[in-house]
PDB file of C-alpha atoms in Angstrom:
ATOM      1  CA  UNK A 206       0.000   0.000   0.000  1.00 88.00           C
ATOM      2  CA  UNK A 207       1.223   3.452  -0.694  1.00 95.00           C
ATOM      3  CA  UNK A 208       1.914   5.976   1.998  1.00 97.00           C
ATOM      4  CA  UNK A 209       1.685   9.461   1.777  1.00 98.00           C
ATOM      5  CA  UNK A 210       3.359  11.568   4.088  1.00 98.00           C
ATOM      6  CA  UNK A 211       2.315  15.064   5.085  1.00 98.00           C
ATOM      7  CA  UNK A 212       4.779  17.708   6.079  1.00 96.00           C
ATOM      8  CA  UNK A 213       4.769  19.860   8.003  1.00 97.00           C
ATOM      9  CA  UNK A 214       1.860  19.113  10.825  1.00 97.00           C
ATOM     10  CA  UNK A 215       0.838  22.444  11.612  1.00 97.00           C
ATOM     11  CA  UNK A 216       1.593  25.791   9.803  1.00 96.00           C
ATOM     12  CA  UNK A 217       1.676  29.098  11.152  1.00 95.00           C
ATOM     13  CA  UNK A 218       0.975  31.918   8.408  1.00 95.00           C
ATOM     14  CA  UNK A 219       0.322  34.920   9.045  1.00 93.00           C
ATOM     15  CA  UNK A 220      -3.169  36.904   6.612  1.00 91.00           C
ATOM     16  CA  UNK A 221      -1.496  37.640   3.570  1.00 93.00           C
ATOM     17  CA  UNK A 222       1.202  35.442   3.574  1.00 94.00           C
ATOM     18  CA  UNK A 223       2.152  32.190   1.547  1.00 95.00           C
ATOM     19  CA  UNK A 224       1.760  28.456   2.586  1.00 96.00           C
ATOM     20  CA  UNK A 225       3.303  25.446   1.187  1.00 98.00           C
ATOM     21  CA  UNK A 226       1.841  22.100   2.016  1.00 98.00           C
ATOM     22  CA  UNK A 227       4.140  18.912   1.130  1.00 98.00           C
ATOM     23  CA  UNK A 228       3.357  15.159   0.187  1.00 98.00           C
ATOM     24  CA  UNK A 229       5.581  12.733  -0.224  1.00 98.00           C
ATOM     25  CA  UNK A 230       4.460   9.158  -1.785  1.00 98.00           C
ATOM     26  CA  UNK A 231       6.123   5.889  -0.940  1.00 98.00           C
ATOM     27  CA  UNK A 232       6.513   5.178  -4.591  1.00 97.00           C
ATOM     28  CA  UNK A 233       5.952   6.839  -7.635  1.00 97.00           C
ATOM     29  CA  UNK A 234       2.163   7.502  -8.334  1.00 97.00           C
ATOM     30  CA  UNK A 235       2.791   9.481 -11.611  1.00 96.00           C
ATOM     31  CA  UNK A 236       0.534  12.814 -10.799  1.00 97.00           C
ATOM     32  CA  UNK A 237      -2.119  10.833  -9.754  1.00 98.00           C
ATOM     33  CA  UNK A 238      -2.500  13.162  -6.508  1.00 98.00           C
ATOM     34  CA  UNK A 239      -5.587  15.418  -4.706  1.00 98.00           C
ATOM     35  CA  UNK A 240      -5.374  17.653  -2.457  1.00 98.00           C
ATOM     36  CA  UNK A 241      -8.771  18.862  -0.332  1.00 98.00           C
ATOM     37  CA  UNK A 242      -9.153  21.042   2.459  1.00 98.00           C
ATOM     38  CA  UNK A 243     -11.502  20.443   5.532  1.00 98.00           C
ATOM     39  CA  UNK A 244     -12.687  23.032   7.909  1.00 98.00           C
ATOM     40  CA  UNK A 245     -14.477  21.586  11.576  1.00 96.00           C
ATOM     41  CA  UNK A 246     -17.786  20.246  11.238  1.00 96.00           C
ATOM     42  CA  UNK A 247     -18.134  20.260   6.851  1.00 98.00           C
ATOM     43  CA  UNK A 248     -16.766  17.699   4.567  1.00 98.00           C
ATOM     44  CA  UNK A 249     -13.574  18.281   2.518  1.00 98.00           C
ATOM     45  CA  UNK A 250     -13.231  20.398  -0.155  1.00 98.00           C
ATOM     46  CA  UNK A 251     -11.194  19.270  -3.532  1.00 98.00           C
ATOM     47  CA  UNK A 252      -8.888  22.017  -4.451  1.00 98.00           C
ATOM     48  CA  UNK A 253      -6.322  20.267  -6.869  1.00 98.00           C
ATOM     49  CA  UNK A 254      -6.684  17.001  -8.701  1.00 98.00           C
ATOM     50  CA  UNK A 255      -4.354  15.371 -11.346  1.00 98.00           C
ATOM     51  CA  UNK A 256      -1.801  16.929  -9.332  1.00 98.00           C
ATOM     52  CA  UNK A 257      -2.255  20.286 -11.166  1.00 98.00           C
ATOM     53  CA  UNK A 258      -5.855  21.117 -11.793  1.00 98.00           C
ATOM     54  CA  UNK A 259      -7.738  23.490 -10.153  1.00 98.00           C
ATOM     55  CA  UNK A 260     -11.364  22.057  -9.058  1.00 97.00           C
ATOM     56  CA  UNK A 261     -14.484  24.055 -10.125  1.00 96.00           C
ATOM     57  CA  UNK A 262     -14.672  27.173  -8.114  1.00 97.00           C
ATOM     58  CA  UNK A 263     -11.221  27.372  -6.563  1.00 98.00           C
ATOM     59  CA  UNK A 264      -9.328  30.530  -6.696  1.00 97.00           C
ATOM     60  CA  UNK A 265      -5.913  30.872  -8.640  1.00 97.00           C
ATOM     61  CA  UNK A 266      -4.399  31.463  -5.262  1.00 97.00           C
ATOM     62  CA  UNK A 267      -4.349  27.701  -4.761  1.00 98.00           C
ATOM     63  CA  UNK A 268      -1.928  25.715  -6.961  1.00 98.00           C
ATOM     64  CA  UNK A 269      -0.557  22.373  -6.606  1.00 98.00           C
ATOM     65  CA  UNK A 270       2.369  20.629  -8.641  1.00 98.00           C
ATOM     66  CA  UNK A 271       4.944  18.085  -8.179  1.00 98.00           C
ATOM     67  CA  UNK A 272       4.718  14.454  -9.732  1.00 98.00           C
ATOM     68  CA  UNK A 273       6.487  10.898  -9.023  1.00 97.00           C
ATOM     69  CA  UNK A 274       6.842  10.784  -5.136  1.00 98.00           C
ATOM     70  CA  UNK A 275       6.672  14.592  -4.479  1.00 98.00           C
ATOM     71  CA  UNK A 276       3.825  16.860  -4.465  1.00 98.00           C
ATOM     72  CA  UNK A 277       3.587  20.999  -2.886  1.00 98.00           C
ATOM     73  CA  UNK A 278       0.427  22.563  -2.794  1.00 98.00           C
ATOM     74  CA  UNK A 279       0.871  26.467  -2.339  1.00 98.00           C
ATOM     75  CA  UNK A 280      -1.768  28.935  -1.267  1.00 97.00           C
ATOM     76  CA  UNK A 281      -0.691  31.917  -2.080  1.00 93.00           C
ATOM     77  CA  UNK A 282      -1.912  35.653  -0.272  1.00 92.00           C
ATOM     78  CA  UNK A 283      -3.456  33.898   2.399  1.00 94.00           C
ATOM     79  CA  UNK A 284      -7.143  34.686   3.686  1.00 94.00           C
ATOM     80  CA  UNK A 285      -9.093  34.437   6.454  1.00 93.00           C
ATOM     81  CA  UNK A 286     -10.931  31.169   5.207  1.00 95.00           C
ATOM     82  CA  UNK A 287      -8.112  29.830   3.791  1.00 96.00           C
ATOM     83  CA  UNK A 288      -7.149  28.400   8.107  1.00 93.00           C
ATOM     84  CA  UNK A 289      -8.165  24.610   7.619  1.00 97.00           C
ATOM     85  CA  UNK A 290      -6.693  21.152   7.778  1.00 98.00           C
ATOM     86  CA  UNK A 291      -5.265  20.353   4.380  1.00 98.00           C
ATOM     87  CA  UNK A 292      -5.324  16.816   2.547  1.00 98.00           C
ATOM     88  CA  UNK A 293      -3.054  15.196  -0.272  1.00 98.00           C
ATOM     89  CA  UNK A 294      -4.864  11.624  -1.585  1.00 98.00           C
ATOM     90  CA  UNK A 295      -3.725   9.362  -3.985  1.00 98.00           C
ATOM     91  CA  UNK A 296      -6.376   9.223  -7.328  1.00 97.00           C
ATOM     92  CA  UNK A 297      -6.402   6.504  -9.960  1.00 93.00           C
ATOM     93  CA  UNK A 298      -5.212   2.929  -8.209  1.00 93.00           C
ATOM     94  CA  UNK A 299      -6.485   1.213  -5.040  1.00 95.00           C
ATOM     95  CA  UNK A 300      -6.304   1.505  -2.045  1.00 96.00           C
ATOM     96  CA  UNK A 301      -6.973   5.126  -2.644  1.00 97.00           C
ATOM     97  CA  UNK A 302      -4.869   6.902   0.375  1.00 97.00           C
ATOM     98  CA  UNK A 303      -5.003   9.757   2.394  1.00 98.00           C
ATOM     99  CA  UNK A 304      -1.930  11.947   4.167  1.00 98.00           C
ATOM    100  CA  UNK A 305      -2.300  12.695   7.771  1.00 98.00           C
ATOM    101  CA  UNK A 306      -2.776  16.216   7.195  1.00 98.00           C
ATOM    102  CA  UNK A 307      -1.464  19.268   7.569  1.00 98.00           C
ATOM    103  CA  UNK A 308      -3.305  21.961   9.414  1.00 98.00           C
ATOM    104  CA  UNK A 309      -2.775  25.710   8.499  1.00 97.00           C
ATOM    105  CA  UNK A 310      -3.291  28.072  11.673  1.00 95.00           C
ATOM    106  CA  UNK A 311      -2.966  32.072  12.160  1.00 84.00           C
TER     107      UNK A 311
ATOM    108  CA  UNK B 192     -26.613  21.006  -8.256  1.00 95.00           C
ATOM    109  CA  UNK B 193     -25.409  18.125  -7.100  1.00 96.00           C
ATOM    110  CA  UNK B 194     -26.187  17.023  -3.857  1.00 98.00           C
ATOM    111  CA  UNK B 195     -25.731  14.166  -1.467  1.00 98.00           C
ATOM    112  CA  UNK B 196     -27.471  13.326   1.793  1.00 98.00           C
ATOM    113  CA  UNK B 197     -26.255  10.418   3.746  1.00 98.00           C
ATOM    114  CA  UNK B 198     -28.647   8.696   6.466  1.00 98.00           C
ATOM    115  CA  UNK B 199     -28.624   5.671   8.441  1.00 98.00           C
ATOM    116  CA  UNK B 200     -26.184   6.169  10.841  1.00 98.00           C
ATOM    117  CA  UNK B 201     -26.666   5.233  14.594  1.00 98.00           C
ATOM    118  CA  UNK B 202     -25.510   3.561  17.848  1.00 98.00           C
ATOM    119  CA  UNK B 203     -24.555  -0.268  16.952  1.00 98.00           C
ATOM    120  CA  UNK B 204     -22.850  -2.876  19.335  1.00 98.00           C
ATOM    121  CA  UNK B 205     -20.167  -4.681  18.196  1.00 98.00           C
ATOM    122  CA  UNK B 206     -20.876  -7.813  15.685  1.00 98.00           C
ATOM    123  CA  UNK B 207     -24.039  -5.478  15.015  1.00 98.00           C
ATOM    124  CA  UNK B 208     -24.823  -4.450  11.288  1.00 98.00           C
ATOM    125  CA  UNK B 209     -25.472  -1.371   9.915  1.00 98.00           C
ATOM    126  CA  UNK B 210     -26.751   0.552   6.310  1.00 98.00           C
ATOM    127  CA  UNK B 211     -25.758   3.583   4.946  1.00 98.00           C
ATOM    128  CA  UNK B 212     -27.533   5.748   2.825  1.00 98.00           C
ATOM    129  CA  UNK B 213     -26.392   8.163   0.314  1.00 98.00           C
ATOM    130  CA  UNK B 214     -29.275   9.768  -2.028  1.00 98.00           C
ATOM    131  CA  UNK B 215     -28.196  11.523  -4.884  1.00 98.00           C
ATOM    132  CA  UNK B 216     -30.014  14.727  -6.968  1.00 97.00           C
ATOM    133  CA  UNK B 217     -28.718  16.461  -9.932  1.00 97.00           C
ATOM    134  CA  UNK B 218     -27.063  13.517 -11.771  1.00 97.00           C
ATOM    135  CA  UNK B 219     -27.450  10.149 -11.657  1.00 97.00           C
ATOM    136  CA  UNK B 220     -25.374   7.215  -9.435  1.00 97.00           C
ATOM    137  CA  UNK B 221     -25.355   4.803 -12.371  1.00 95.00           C
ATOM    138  CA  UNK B 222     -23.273   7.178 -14.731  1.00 95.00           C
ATOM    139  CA  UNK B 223     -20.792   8.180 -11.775  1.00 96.00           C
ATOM    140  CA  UNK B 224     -17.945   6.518 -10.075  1.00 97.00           C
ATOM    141  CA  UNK B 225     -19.257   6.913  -5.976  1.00 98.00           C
ATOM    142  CA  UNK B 226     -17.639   6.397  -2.655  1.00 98.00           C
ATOM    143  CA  UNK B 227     -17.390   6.300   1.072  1.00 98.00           C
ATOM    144  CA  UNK B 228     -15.147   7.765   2.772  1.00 98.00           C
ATOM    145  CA  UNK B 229     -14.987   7.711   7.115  1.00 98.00           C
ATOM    146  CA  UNK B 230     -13.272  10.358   9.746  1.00 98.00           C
ATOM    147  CA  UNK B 231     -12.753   8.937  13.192  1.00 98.00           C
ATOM    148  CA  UNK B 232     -13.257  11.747  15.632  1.00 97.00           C
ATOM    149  CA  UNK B 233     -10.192  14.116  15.877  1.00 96.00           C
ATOM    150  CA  UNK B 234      -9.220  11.935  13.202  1.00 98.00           C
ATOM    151  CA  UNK B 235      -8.176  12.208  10.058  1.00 98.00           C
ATOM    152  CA  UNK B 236      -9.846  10.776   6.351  1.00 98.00           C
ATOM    153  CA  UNK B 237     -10.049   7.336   5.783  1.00 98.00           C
ATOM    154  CA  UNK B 238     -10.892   5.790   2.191  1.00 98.00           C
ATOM    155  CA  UNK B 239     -13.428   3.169   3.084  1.00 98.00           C
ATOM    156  CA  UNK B 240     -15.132   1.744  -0.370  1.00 98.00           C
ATOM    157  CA  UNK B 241     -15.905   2.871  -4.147  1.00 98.00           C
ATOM    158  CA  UNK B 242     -18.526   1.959  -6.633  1.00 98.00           C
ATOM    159  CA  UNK B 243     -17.163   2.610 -10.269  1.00 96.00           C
ATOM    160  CA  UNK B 244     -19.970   3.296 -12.941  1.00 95.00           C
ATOM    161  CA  UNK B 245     -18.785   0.126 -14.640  1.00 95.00           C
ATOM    162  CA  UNK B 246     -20.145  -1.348 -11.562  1.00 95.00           C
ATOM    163  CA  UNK B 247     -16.891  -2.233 -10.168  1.00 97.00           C
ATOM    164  CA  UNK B 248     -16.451  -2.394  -6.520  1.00 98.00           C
ATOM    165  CA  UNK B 249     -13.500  -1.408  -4.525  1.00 98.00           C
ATOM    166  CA  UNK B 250     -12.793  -1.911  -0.541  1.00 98.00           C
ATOM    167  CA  UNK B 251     -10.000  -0.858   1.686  1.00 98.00           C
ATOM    168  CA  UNK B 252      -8.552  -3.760   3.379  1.00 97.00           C
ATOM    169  CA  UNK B 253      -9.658  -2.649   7.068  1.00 97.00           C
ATOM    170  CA  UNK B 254     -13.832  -3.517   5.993  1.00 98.00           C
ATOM    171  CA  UNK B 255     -12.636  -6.093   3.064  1.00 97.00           C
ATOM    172  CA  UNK B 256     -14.960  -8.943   3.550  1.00 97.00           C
ATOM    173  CA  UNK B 257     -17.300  -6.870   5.962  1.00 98.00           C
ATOM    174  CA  UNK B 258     -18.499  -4.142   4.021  1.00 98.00           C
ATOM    175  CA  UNK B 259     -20.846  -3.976   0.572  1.00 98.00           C
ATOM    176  CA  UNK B 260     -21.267  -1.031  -1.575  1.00 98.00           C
ATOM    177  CA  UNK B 261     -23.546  -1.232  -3.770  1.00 98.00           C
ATOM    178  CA  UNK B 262     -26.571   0.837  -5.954  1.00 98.00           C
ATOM    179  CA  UNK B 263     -30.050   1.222  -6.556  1.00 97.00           C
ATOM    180  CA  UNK B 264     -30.215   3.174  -9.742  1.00 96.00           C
ATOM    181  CA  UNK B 265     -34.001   3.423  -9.818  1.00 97.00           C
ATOM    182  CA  UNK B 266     -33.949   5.541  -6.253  1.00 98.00           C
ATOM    183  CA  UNK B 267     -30.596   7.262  -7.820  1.00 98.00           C
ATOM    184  CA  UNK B 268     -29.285   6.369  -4.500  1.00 98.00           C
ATOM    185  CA  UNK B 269     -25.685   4.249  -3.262  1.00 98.00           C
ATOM    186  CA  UNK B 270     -25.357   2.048  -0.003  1.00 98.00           C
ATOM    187  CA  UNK B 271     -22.849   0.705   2.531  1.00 98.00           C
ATOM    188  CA  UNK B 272     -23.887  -2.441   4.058  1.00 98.00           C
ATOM    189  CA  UNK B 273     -22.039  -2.693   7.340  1.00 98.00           C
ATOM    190  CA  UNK B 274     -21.053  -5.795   9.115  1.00 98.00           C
ATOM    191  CA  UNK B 275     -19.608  -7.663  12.026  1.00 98.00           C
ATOM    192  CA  UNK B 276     -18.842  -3.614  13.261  1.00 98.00           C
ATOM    193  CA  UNK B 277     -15.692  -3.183  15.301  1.00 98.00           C
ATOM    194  CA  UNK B 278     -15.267  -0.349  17.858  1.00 98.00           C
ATOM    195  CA  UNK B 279     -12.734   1.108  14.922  1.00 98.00           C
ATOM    196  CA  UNK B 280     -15.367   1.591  12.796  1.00 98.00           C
ATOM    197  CA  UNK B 281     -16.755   4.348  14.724  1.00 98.00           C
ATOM    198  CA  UNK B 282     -16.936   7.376  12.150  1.00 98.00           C
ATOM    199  CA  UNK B 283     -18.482  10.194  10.325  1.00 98.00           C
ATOM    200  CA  UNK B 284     -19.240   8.340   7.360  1.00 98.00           C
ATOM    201  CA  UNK B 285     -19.155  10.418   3.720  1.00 98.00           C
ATOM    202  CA  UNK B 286     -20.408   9.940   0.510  1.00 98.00           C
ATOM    203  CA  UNK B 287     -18.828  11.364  -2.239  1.00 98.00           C
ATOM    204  CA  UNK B 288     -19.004  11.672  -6.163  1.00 98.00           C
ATOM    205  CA  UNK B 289     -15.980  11.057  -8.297  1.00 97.00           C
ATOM    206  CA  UNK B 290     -14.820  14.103 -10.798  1.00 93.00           C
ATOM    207  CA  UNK B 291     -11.765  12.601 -12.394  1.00 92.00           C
ATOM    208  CA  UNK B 292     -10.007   9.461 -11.422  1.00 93.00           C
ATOM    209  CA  UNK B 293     -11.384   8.767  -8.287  1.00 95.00           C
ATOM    210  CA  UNK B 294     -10.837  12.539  -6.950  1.00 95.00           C
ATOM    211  CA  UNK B 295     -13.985  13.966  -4.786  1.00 97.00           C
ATOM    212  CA  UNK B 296     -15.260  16.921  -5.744  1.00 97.00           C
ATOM    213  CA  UNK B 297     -18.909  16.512  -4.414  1.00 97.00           C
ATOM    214  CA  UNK B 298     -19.795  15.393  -0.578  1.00 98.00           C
ATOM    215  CA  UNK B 299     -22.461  15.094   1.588  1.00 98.00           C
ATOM    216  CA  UNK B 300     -22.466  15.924   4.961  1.00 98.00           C
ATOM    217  CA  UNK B 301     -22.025  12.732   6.651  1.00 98.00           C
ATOM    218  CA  UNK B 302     -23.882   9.820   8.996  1.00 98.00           C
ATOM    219  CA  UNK B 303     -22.161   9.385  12.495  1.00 98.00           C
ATOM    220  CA  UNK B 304     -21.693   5.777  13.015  1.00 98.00           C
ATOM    221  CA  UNK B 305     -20.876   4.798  16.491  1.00 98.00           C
ATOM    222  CA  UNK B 306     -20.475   1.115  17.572  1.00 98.00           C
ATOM    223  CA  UNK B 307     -20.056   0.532  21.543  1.00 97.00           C
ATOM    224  CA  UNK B 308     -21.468  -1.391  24.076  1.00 96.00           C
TER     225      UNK B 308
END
């Protein structure tokens, strides 16, 4: 089974600032990678799938990239909704995984 | 819009059986790869099962043998049947429709499953 590993555990950003999120698969899973954010009490969110596409409705200030065993998602300028738990998931094969998660505080 | 509302969650002993719910509106089940996905309090997500539109089933190894997914395209609607429940199994349980290779982009809002005795 593949294992994705989220780094680091908790992120401090300040309003305005920059964020990135790392995953790191235990073998190569081509850009077969999500990412999804979760805020307490709602189901996740998809932000990025294939690695590199934006879902419906996200703003450009979320981007992901990275393929083979590496993968950064980057929120750029920060806002006030943008303090959630993050998750990477591998797409495409089974099991489908998820990383432990990386939450991003004030 | 899509939209997904989950239901049959409860309090369960262990050994007890359980099934989930998910009701679908604005597409259809049949045409759509679905799945299940569970979050342990304080937890994080778990992949739990997946239906493909080819009818293909999927299961994580952790309900392998105990769990069924399965559809009932005339009530647009996809199940978990839940067995032999283990005090791990205790979960917000999620439904969620595929967008591209087995990426969520749709979710309800969950069914709390607790088993204890």
């Amino acid at each position: 089974e593949i294992v994705l590993t989220q780094s680091p555990g908790t992120l401090s950003v300040s309003p305005g600032g920059g964020a990135t999120l790392s995953c790191r698969a235990s073998q190569s899973i081509s850009n077969h990678l999500a990412w999804y954010q979760q805020k307490p009490g709602q189901p996740p969110r998809l932000l990025i799938y294939s690695a590199s596409t934006r879902a419906t409705g996200i703003p450009p200030r979320f981007s992901g990239s990275g393929s083979g065993t590496e993968f950064t998602l980057t929120i750029s300028s920060l806002q006030s909704e943008d303090f959630a738990v993050y998750y990477c998931q591998r797409q495409n094969s089974f099991p489908l995984t998820f990383g432990g998660g990386t939450t991003v505080e004030i | 819009e899509v939209q997904l509302l989950e239901s049959g969650g409860g309090l369960v002993q262990p050994g007890g059986s359980l099934r989930l719910s998910c009701t679908a509106s604005g597409f259809t089940v049949s045409g759509n790869a679905m799945g299940w996905v569970r979050q342990a309090p304080g937890k994080g997500l778990d992949w739990v099962s997946g239906l493909g539109s080819d009818g293909h089933t999927h299961y994580a190894d952790s309900v392998n043998g105990r769990f069924t997914i399965s559809r009932d395209n005339s009530k647009n609607t996809v199940y978990l049947q839940m067995n032999d429940l283990r005090l791990e199994d205790t979960a917000m349980y999620f439904c969620a429709k595929d967008v591209w290779a087995w990426s969520f982009e749709s979710w309800g809002q969950g069914t709390l499953v607790t088993v204890s005795s």
